[in-house]
CSV table of C-alpha atoms in Angstrom, one decimal:
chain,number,residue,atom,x,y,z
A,1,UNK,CA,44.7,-32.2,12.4
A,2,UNK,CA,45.5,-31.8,16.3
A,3,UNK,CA,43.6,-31.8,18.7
A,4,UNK,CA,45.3,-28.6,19.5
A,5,UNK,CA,44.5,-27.4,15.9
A,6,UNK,CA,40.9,-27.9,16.4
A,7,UNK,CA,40.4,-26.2,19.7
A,8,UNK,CA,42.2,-23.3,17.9
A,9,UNK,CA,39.7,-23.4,14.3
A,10,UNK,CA,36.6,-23.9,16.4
A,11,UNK,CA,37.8,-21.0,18.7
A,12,UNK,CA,38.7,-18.4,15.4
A,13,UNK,CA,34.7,-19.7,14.3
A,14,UNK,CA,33.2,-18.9,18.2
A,15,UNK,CA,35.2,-15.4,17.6
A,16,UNK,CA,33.9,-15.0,13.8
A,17,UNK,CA,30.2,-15.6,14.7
A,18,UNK,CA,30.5,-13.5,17.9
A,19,UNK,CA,31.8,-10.3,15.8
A,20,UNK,CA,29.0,-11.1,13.5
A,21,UNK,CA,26.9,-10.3,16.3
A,22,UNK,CA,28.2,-7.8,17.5
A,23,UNK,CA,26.9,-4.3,16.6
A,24,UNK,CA,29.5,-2.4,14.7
A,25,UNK,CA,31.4,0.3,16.2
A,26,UNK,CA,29.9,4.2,14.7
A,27,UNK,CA,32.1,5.4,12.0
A,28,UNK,CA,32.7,9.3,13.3
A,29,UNK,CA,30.9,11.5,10.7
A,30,UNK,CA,33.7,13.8,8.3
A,31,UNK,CA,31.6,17.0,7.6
A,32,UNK,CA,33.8,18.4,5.5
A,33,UNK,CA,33.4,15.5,3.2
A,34,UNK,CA,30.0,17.5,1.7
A,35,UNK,CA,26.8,19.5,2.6
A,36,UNK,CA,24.5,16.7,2.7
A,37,UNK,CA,24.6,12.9,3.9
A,38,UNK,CA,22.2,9.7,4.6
A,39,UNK,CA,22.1,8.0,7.6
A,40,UNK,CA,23.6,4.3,6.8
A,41,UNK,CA,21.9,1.8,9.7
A,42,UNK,CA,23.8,-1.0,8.8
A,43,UNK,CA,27.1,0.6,9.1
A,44,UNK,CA,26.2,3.3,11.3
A,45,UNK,CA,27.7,5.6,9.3
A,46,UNK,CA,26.6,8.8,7.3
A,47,UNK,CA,27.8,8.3,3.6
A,48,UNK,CA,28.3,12.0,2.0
A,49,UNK,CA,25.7,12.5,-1.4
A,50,UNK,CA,28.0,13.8,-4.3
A,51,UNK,CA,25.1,15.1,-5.9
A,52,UNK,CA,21.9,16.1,-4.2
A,53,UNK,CA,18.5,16.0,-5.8
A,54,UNK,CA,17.5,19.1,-5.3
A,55,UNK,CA,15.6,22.4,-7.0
A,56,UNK,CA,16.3,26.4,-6.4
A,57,UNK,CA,14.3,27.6,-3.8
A,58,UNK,CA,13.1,30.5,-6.5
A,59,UNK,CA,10.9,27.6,-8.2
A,60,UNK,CA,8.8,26.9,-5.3
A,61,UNK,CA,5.8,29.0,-5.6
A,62,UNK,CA,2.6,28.7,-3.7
A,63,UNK,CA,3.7,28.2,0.4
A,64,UNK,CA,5.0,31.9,0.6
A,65,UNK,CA,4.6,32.0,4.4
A,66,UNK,CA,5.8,28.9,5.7
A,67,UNK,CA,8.7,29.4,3.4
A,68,UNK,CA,9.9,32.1,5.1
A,69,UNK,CA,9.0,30.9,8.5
A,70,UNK,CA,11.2,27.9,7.5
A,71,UNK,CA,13.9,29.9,6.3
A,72,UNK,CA,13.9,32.5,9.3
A,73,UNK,CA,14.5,29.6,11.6
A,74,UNK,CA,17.1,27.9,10.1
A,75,UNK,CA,18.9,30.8,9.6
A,76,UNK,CA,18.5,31.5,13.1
A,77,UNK,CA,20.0,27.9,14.1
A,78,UNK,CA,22.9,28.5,11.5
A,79,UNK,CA,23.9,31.5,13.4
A,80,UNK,CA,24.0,29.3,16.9
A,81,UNK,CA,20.7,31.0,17.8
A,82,UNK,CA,17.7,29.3,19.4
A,83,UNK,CA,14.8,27.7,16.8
A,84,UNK,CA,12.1,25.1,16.5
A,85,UNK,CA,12.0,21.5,15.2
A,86,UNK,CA,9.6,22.0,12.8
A,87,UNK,CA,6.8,18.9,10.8
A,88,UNK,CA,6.1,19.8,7.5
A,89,UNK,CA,2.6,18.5,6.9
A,90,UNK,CA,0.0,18.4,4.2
A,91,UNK,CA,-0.7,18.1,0.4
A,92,UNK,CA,1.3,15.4,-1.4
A,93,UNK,CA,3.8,17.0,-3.9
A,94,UNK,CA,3.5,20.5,-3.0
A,95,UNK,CA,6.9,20.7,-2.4
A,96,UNK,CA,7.9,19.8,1.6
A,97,UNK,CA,10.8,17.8,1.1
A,98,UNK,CA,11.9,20.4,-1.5
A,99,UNK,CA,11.7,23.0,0.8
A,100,UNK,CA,13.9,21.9,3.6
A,101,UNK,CA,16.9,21.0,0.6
A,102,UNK,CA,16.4,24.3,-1.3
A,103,UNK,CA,16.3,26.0,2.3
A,104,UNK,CA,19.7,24.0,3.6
A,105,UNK,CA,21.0,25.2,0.2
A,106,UNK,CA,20.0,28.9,0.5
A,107,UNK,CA,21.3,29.4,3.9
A,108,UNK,CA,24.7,28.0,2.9
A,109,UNK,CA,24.9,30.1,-0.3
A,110,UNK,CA,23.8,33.7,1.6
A,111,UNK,CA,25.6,33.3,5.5
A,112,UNK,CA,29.2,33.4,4.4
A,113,UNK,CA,30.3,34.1,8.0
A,114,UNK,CA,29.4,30.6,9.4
A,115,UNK,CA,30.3,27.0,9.2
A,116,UNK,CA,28.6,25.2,6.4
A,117,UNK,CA,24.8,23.9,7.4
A,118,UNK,CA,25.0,20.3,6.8
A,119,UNK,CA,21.8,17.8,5.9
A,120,UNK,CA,21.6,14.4,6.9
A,121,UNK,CA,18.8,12.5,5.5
A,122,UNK,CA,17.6,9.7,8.1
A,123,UNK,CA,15.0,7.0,6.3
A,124,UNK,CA,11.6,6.4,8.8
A,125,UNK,CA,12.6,2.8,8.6
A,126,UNK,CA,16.1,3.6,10.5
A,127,UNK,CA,14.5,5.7,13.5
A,128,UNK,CA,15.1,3.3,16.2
A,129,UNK,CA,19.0,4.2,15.5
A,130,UNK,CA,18.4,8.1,15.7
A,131,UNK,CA,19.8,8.0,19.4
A,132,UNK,CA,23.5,6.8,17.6
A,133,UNK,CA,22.8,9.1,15.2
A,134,UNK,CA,22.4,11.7,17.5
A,135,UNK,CA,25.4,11.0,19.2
A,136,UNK,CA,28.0,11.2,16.7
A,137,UNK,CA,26.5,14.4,15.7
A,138,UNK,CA,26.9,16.2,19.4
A,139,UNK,CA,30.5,15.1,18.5
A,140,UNK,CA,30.9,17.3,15.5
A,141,UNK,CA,31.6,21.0,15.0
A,142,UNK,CA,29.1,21.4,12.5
A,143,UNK,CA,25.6,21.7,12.8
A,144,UNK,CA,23.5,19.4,11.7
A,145,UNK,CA,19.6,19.5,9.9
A,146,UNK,CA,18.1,15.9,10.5
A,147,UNK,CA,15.6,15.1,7.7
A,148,UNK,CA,12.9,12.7,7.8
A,149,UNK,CA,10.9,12.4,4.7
A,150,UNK,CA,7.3,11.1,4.9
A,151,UNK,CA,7.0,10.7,8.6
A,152,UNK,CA,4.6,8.0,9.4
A,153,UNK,CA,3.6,5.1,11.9
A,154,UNK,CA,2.2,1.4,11.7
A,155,UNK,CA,-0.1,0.3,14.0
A,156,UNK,CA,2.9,-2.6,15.5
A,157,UNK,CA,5.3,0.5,15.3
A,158,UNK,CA,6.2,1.7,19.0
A,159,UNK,CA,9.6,3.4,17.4
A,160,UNK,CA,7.1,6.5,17.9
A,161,UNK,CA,7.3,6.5,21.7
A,162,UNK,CA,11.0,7.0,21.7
A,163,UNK,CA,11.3,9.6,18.8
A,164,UNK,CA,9.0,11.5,21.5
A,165,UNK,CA,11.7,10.8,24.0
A,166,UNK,CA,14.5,11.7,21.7
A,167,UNK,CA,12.8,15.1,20.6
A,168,UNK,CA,12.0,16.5,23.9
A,169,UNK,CA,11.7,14.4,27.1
A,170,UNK,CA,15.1,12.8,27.8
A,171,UNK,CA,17.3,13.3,30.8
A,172,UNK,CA,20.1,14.7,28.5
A,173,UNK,CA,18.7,16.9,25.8
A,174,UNK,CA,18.8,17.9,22.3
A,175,UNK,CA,22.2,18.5,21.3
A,176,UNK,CA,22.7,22.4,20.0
A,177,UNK,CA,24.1,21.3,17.0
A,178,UNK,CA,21.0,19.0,15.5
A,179,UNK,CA,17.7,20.4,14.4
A,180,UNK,CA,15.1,17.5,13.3
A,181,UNK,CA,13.0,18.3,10.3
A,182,UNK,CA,10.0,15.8,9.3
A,183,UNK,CA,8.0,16.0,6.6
A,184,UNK,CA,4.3,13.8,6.3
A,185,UNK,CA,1.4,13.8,4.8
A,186,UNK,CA,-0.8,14.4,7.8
A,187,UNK,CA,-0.7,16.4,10.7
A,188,UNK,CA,-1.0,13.8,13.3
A,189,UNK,CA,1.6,11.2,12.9
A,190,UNK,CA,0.0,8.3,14.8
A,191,UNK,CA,-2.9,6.8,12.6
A,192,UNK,CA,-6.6,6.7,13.5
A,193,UNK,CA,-6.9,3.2,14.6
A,194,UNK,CA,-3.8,3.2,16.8
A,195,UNK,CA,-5.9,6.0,18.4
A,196,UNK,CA,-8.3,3.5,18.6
A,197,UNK,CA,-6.4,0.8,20.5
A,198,UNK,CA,-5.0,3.0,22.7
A,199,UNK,CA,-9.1,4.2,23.3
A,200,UNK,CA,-10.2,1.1,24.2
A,201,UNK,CA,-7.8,0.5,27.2
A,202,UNK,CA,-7.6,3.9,28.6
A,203,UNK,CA,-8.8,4.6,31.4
A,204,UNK,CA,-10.0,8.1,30.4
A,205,UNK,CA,-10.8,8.4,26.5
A,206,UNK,CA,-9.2,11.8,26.7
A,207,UNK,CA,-5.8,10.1,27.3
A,208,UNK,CA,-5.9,8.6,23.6
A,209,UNK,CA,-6.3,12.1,22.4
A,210,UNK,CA,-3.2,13.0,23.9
A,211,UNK,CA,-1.4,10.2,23.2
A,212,UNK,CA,-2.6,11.2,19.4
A,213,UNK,CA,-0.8,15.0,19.5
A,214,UNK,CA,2.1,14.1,22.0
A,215,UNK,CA,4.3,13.2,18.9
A,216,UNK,CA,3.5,16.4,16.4
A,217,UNK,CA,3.7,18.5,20.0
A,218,UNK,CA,7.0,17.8,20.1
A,219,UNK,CA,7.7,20.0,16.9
A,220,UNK,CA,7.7,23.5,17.7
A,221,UNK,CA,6.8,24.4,14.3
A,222,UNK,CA,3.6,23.0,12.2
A,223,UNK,CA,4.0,24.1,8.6
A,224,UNK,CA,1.0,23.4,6.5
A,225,UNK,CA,0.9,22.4,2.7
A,226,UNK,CA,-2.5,22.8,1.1
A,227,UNK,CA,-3.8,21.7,-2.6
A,228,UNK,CA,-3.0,25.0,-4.7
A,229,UNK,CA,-5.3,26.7,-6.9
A,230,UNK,CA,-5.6,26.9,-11.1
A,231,UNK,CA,-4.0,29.9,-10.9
A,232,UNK,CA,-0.9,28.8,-8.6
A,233,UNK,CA,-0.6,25.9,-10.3
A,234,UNK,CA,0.0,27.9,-13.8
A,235,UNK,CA,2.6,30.5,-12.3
A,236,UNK,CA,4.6,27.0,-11.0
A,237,UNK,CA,4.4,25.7,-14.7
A,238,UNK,CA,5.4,29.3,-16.0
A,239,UNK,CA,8.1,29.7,-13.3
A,240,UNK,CA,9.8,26.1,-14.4
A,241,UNK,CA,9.3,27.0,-17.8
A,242,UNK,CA,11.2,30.6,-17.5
A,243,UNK,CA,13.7,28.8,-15.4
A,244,UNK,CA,15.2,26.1,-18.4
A,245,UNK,CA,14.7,28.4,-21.1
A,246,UNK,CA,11.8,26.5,-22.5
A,247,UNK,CA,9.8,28.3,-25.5
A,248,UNK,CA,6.7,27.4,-25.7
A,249,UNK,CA,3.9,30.8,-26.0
A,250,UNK,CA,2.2,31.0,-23.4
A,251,UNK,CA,-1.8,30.0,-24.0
A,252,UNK,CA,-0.3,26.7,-25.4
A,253,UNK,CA,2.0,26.3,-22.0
A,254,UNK,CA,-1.2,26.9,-20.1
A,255,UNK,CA,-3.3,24.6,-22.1
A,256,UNK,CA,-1.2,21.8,-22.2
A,257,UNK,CA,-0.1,22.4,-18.2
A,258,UNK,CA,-4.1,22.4,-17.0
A,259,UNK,CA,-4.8,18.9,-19.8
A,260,UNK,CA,-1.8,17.4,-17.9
A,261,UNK,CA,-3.1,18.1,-14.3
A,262,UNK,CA,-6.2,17.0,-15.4
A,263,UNK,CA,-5.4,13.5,-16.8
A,264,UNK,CA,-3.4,13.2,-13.4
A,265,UNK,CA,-6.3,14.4,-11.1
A,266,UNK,CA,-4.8,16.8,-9.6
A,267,UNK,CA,-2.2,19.8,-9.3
A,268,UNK,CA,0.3,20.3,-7.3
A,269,UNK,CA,4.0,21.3,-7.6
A,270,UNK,CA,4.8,17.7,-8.4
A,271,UNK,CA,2.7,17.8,-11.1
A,272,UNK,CA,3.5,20.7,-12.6
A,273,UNK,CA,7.5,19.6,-12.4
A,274,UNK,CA,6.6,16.5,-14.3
A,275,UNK,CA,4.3,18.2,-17.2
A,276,UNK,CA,7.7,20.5,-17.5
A,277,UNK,CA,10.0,17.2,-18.0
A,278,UNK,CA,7.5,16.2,-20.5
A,279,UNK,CA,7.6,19.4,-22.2
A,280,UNK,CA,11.5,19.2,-22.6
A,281,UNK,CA,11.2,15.8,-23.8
A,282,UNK,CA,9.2,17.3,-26.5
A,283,UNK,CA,11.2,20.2,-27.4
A,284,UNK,CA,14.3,18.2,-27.5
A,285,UNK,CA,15.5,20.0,-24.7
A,286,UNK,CA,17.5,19.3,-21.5
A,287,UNK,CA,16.7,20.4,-18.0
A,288,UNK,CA,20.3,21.0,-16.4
């Protein structure tokens, strides 16, 4: 080999390992690929979901009101018209994350005079690359629903500071086109002992406090999720039930519904979805 010829391999491995480093270049997001897409980090890129896991909006029973606050909003940002980023918080499986795909779902199926809503799932893992996110989808003609599903942070996670930014403090704005719903189990999305911390070296202990609600005061709407009652929990089973055509009479359905909750300590809309699946199983039946 030449000398010549080894300036020119060790140059093509200098230019390999510097493109490796490199971030990659945004791939511009096609929304008329499908309704609903997750964020991809690694390729910056939003891959369309061919089929979405998702249930009618007629089968979740028990959060009346902030179901129709939820829809009323993003009907009102479908139509171009102002509305709230909005933190769905509360009781595990009763139905948050649901909500916001049945709602997406709805609003596309009923407003036939607008461009199609589309949803684009980002994982909490992937936040610090919300602001490239962001910026692909300004780009776009469509408008956007950003979902985060179980919104939480670490105590070594600082990506919260900049969400805050993103949502509501910097210089440029939330594009028109993007609405950010979160869902999490808690109100507050800073944890207790982070709260601590920042305690300890404020200079006034109020300042933690605020620290604790700047996040969750960045969403303009708080919808709460509370534990249901015997009684909601047994029109959710019966609702399912109707919905897939399952026979089964009704004291039995109840019976085995409430000996299912309570083997699983607990009822909620989760719960009652996965008594049903058992139930098919059962019958021989299949839920499609």
């Amino acid at each position: 080999m030449t000398e010549n010829s080894i300036i020119l391999y060790k140059l093509d491995q200098l230019i390999a390992i510097l493109s490796r480093m490199a971030p990659p270049t945004p791939i511009p997001i096609e929304g008329k690929k499908a309704d609903c897409f997750i964020w991809n980090p690694n390729r910056f890129s939003a891959d369309p979901v061919e089929k979405v896991n998702r249930i009618d909006i007629s089968l979740i029973s028990g959060v009346d009101n902030v179901r129709d606050i939820l829809l009323r909003n993003t009907r009102c940002f479908a139509k171009g018209l102002p509305a709230n980023n909005a933190l769905l918080w509360g009781a595990r499986g009763m139905g948050k994350s649901s909500l916001i795909k049945a709602t997406q779902a709805l609003i596309n199926k009923q407003e036939k005079n607008i461009l199609s809503l589309k949803l684009v799932e980002i994982h909490r893992e992937d936040i610090h690359t919300l602001p490239i996110l962001i910026n692909e989808l300004k780009k776009n003609k469509y408008r956007f629903i950003l979902f985060c599903d179980d919104l939480s942070f670490e105590c070594e996670d600082t990506s919260y500071k900049s969400l805050k930014t993103i949502l509501d403090g910097s210089i440029e704005g939330f594009p028109s086109n993007v609405l950010f719903y979160a869902t999490s189990n808690r109100k507050h999305l800073i944890p207790q002992d982070m709260i601590e911390n920042e305690r300890s070296t404020a200079i006034s202990p109020s300042e933690a406090i605020e620290e604790k609600n700047s996040l969750s005061d960045r969403f303009g709407l708080w919808l709460g999720f509370h534990p249901c009652s015997q009684n909601d929990y047994l029109i959710m089973v019966e609702n399912y039930a109707r919905y897939y055509h399952l026979r089964e009479q009704i004291e039995k359905l109840h019976k085995d519904a409430l000996e299912w909750a309570a083997t699983r300590g607990c009822r909620s809309g989760r719960v009652a979805w996965q008594f049903i699946q058992d139930m098919a199983g059962r019958l021989g039946e299949n839920l499609d």
